[in-house]
Short mmCIF file of C-alpha atoms in Angstrom, two decimals:
data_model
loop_
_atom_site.label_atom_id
_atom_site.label_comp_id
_atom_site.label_asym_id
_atom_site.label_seq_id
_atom_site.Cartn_x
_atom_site.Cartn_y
_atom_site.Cartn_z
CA UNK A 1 21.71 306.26 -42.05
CA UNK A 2 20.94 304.12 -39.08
CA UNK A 3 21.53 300.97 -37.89
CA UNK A 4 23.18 302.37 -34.48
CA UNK A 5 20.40 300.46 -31.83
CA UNK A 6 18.73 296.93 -31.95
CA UNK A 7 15.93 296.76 -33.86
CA UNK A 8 12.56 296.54 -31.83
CA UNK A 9 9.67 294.45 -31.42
CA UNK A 10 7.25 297.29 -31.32
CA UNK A 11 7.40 300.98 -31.20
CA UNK A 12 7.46 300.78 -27.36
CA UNK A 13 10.31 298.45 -27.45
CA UNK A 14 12.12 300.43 -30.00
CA UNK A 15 11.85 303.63 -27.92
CA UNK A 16 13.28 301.69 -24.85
CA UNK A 17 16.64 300.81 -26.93
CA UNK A 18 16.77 304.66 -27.92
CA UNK A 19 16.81 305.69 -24.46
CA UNK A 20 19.41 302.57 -23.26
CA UNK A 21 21.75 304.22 -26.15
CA UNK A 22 21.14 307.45 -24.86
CA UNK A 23 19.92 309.08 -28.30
CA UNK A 24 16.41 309.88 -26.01
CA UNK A 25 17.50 311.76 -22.93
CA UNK A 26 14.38 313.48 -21.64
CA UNK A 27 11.38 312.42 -20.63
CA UNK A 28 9.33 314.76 -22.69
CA UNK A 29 10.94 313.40 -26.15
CA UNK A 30 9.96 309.93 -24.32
CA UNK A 31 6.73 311.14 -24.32
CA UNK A 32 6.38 312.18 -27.54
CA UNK A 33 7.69 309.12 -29.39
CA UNK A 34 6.13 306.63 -26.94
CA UNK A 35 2.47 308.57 -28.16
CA UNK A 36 3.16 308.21 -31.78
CA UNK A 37 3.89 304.65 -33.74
CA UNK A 38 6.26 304.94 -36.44
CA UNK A 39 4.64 301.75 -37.31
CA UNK A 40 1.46 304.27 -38.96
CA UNK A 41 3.29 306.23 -40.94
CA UNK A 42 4.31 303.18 -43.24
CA UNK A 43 2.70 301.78 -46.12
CA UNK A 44 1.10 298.53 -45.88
CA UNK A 45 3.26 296.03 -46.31
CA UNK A 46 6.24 297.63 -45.18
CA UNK A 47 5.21 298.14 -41.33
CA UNK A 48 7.77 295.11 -40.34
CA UNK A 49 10.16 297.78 -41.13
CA UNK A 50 8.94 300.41 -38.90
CA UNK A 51 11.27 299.53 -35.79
CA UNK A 52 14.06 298.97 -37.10
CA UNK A 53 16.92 302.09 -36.71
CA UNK A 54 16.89 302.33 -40.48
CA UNK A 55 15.57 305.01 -42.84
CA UNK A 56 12.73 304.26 -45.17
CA UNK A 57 12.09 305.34 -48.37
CA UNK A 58 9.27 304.59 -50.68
CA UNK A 59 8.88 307.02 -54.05
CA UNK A 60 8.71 310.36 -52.41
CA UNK A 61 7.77 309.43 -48.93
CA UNK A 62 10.66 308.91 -47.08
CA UNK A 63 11.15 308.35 -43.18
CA UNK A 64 14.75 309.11 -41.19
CA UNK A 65 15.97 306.49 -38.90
CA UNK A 66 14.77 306.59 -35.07
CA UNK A 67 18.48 307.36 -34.21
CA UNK A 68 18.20 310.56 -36.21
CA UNK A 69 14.70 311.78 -35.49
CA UNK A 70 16.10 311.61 -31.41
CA UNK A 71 19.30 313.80 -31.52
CA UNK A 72 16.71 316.17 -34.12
CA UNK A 73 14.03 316.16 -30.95
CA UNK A 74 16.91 316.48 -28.19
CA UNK A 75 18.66 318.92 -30.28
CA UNK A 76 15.77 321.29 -30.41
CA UNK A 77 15.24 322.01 -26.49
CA UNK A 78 11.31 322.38 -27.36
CA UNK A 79 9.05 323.82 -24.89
CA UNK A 80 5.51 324.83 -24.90
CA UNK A 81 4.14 327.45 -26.56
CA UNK A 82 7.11 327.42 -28.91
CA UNK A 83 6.99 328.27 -33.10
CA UNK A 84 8.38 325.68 -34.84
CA UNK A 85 8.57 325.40 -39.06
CA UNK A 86 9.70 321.84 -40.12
CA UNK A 87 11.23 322.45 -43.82
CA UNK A 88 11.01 319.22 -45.71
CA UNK A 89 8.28 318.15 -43.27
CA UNK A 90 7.62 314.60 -45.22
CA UNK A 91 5.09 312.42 -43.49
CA UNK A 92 4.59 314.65 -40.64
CA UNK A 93 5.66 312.23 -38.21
CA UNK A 94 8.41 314.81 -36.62
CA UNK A 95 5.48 317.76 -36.77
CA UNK A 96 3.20 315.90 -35.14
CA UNK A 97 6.02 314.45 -32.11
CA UNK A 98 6.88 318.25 -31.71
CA UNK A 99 2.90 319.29 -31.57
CA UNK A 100 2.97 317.14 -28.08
CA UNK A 101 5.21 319.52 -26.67
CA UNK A 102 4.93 322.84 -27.80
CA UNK A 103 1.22 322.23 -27.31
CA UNK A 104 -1.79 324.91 -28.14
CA UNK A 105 0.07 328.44 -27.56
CA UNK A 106 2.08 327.15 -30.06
CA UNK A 107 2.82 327.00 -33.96
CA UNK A 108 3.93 324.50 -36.24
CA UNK A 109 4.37 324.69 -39.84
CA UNK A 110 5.26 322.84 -42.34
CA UNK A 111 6.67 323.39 -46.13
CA UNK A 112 6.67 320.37 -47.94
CA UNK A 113 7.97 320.40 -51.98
CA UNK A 114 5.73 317.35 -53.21
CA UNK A 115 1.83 317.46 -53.40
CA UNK A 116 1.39 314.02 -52.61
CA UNK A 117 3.32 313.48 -49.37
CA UNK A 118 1.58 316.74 -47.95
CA UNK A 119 -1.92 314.62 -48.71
CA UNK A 120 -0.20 311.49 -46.74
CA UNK A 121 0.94 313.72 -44.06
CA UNK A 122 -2.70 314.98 -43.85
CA UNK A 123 -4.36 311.99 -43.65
CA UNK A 124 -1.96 310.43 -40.94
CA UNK A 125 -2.23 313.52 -39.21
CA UNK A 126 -6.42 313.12 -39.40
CA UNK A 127 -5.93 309.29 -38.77
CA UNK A 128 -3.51 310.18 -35.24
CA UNK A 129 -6.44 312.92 -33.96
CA UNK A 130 -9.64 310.50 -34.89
CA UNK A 131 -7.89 307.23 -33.83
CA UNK A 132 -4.96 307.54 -31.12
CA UNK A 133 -5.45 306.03 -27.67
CA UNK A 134 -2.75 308.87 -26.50
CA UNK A 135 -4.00 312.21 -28.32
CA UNK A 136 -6.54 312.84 -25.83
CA UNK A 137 -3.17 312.62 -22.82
CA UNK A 138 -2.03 315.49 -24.93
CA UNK A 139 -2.57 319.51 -25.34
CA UNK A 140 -1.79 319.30 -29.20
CA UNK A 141 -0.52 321.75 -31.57
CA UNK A 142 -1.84 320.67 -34.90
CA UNK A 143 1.10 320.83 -38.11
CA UNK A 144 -0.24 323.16 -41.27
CA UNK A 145 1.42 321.71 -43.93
CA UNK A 146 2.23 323.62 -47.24
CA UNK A 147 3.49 322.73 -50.32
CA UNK A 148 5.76 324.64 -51.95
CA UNK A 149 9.58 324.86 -52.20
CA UNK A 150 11.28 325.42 -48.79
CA UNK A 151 13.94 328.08 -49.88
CA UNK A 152 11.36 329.94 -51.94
CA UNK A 153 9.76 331.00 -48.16
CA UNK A 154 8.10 334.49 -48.55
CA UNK A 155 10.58 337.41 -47.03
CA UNK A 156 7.18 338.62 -44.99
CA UNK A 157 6.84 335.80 -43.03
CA UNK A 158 7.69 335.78 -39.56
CA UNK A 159 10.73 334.07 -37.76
CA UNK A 160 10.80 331.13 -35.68
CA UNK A 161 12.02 330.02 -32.08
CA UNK A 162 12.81 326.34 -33.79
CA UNK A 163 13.63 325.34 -36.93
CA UNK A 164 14.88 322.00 -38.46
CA UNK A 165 15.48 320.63 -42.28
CA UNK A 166 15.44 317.24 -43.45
CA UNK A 167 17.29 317.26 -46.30
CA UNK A 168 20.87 317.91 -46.86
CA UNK A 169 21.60 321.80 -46.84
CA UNK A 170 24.33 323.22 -49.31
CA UNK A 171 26.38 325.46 -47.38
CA UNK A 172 25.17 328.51 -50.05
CA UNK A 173 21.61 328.18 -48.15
CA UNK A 174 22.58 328.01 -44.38
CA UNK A 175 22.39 331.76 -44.20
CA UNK A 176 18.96 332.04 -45.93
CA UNK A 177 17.64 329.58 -43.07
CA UNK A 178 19.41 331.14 -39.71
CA UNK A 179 17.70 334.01 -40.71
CA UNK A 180 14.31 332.41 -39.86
CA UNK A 181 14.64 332.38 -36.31
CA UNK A 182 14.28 334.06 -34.19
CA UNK A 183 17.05 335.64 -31.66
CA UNK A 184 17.43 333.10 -29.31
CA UNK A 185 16.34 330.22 -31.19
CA UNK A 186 17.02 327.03 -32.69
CA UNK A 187 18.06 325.74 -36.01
CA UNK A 188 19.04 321.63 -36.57
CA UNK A 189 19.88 320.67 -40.26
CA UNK A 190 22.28 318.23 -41.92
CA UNK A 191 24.99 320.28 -43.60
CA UNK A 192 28.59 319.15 -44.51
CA UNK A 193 27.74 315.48 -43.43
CA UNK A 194 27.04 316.88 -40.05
CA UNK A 195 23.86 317.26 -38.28
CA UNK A 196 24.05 320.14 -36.94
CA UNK A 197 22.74 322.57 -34.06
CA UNK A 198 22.68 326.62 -34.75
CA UNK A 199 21.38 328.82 -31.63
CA UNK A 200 20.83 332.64 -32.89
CA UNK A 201 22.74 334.62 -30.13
CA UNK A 202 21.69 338.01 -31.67
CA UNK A 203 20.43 340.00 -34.65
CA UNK A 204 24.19 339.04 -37.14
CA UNK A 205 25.34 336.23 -34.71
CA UNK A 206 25.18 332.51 -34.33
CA UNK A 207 26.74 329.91 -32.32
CA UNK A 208 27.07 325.94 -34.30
CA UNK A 209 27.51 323.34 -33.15
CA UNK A 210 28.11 319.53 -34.52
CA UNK A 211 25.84 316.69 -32.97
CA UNK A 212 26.08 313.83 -35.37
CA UNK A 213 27.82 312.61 -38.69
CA UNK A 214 25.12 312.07 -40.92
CA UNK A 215 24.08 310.78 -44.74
CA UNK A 216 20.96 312.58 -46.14
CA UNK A 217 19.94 313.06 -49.47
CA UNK A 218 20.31 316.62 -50.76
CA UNK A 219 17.65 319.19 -50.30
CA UNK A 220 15.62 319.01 -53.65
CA UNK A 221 14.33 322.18 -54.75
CA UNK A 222 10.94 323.06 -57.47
CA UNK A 223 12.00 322.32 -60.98
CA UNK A 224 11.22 325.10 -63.62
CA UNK A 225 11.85 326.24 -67.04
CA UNK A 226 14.75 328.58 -67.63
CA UNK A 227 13.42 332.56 -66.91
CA UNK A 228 10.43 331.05 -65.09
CA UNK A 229 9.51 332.97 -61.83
CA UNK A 230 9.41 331.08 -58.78
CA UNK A 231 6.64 330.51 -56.39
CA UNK A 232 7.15 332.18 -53.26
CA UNK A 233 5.66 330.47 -50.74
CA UNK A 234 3.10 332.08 -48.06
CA UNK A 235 2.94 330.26 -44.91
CA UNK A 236 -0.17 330.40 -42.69
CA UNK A 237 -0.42 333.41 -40.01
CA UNK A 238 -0.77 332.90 -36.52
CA UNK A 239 -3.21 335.00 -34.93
CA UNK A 240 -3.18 333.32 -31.61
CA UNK A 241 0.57 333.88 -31.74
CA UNK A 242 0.25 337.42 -33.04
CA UNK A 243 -2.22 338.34 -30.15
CA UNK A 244 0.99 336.50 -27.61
CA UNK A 245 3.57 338.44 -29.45
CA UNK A 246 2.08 341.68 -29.17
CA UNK A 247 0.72 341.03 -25.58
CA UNK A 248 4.41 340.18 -24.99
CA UNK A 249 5.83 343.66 -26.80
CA UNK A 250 3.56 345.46 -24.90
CA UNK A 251 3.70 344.64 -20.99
CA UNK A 252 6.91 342.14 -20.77
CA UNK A 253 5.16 339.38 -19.62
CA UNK A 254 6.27 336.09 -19.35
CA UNK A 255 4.85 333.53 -21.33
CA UNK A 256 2.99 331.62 -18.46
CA UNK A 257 1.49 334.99 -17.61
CA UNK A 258 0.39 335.64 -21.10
CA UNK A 259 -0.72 331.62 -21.58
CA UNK A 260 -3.06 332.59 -18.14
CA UNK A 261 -4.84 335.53 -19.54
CA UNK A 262 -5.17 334.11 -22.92
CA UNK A 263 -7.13 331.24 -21.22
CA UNK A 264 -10.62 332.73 -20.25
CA UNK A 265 -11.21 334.99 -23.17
CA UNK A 266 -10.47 331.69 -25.43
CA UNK A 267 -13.26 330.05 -23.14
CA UNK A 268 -15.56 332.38 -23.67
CA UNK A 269 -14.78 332.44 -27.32
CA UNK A 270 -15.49 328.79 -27.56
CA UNK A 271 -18.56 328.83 -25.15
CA UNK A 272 -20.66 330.60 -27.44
CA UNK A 273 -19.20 329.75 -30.65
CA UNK A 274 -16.93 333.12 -31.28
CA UNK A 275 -14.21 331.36 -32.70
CA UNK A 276 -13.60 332.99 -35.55
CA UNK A 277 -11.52 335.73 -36.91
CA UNK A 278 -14.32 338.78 -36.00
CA UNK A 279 -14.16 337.75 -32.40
CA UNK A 280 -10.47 338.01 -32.23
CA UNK A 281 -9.66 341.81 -31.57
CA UNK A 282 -12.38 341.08 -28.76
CA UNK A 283 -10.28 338.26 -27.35
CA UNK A 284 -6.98 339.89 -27.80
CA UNK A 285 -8.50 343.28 -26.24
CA UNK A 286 -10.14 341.44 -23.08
CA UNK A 287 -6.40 339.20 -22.67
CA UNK A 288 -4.73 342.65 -22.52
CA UNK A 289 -7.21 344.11 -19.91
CA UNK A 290 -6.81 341.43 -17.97
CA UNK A 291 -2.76 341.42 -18.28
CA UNK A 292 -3.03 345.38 -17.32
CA UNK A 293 -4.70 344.67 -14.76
CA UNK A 294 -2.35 342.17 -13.17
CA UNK A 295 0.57 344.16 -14.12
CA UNK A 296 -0.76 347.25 -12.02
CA UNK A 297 -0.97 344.92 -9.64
CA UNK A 298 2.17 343.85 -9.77
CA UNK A 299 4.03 347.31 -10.74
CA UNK A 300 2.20 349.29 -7.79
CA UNK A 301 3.07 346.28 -5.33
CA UNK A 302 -0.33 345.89 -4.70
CA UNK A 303 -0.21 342.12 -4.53
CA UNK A 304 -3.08 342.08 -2.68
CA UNK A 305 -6.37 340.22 -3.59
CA UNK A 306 -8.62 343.03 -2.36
CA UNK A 307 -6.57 345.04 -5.12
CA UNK A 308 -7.63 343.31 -8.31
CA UNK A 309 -11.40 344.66 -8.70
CA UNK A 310 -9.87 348.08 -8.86
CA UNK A 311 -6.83 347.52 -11.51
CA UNK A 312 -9.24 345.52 -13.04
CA UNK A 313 -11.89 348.14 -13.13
CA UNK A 314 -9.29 350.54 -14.56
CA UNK A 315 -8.32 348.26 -17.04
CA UNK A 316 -11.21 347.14 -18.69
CA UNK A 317 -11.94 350.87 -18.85
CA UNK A 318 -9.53 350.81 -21.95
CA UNK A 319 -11.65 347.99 -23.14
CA UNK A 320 -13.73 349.57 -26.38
CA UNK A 321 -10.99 351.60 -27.41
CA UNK A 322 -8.82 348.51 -27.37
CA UNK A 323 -11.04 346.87 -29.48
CA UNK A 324 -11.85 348.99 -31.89
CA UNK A 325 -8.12 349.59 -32.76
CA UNK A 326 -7.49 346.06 -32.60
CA UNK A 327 -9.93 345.10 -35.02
CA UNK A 328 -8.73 347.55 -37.24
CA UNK A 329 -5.23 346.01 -37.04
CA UNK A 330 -6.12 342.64 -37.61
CA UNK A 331 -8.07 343.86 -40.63
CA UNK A 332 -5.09 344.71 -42.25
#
């Protein structure tokens, strides 16, 4: 699948025919592409092919055209601080473009079924952080990859706001992926020769919605013996995005609120070398002091600065009770 722009000189040059054809609309899937070379995530050798709106495919690494990877980025309406789980994540090339935008508050996993692509993806992914001229223009999200088998996802693991598969989906498996997100979020897959966007408009309901008639090889899943259990596969926890999600639950805040108070107990975590998991019922305590606080502010309409040392005061007078049950619940 491809073939539906001229082929470029460089990746800069390709990404200028994307957006003349209108497959790259917005400025911050410009971005994204424009900050990451297709060109490194070939094999040497086979770079010439890199701009070019043609898939690549060499043993189990395998590349989608440009074409495709733009209505995918478009399609997904990513912001920051967004979860995102890439199933079939390949060479981590889309994982990495989405890690641009969704930025640190974010998360963004991977399940990938073959061992060796997840080391490729790793080492690109090490190569882009140690050696890109862009990275440092970024606030990065770094991709986990896994390997396992994507539809063999443990039933524990929490949903996500956007989701996308790069392999074809049998119609038998849309359900078990819709129900991955989370209400009000995205899903782009191929299915039926069609890419295809599905929003989650509540807990039993979803809207689709066709973008693009596509080819893609059919989702490949682990092979075992006959009776042989299956591996379920555990994806990473996000503490960071547990500490948002409860912050969230909690008070009602928005997400730039919560991103704000997040921001100086993270500091001081990294100041003096507290960032590990012990120090993170402190953090998540002193970010919901802090969001009290502004939220008495707020509900009291006392939106006053002379007002903050007392809310404050009250606050952080929850502090070591905060803490102490906090650590206990991260403990679990």
């Amino acid at each position: 699948m491809g073939g539906a722009v001229s082929a470029g000189e460089d990746n800069d040059d390709l990404i200028d025919n994307l957006k003349e054809a209108q497959y790259i609309r917005t400025e911050r899937v410009e971005q994204a592409f424009r900050a990451i070379d297709r060109g490194d995530y070939y094999l040497d050798g086979y770079r010439d092919s890199a701009y070019k709106d043609l898939a690549w495919k060499h043993g189990n690494i395998h590349l989608s055209a440009p074409c495709i990877y733009s209505e995918v980025m478009e399609a997904l309406k990513l912001q920051p601080g967004l979860s995102f789980l890439n199933l079939g994540s390949g060479t981590g090339y889309l994982s990495t473009m989405v890690g641009l935008i969704i930025g640190p508050f974010g998360v963004n996993h991977g399940v990938e079924l073959h061992k060796d692509v997840v080391e490729y993806a790793r080492d690109k992914l090490d190569s882009f952080i140690k050696t890109s001229d862009s990275f440092d223009k970024f606030e990065f999200c770094e991709p986990v990859f896994v390997v396992g088998d994507c539809l063999e996802i443990s039933t524990d693991s929490h949903q996500y706001d956007r989701i996308y598969c790069g392999a074809g989906v049998q119609k038998v498996h849309e359900y078990y992926m819709k129900v991955l997100l989370k209400v009000g979020g995205i899903l782009v897959l191929p299915i039926e020769d069609q890419l295809t966007q599905i929003t989650r408009t509540g807990q039993c309901t979803w809207d689709s919605k066709n973008i693009l008639a596509v080819s893609f090889a059919p989702l490949v899943q682990q092979s075992r013996a006959d009776g042989d259990k299956s591996d379920s596969v555990q994806l990473p926890s996000s503490i960071l995005a547990t500490c948002i999600h409860y912050l969230s639950l909690t008070l009602s805040l928005p997400p730039p609120h919560l991103t704000c108070c997040m921001s100086l107990p993270l500091s001081a975590c990294s100041t003096i070398n507290l960032g590990h998991l012990q120090s993170w019922p402190l953090v998540f305590s002193l970010s919901l002091c802090l969001s009290l606080s502004l939220s008495l502010c707020s509900i009291s309409n006392f939106g006053h600065m002379h007002m903050y040392p007392l809310s404050l005061s009250l606050s952080l007078a929850l502090f070591p009770s905060l803490s102490l049950f906090y650590s206990r619940s991260f403990s679990v």
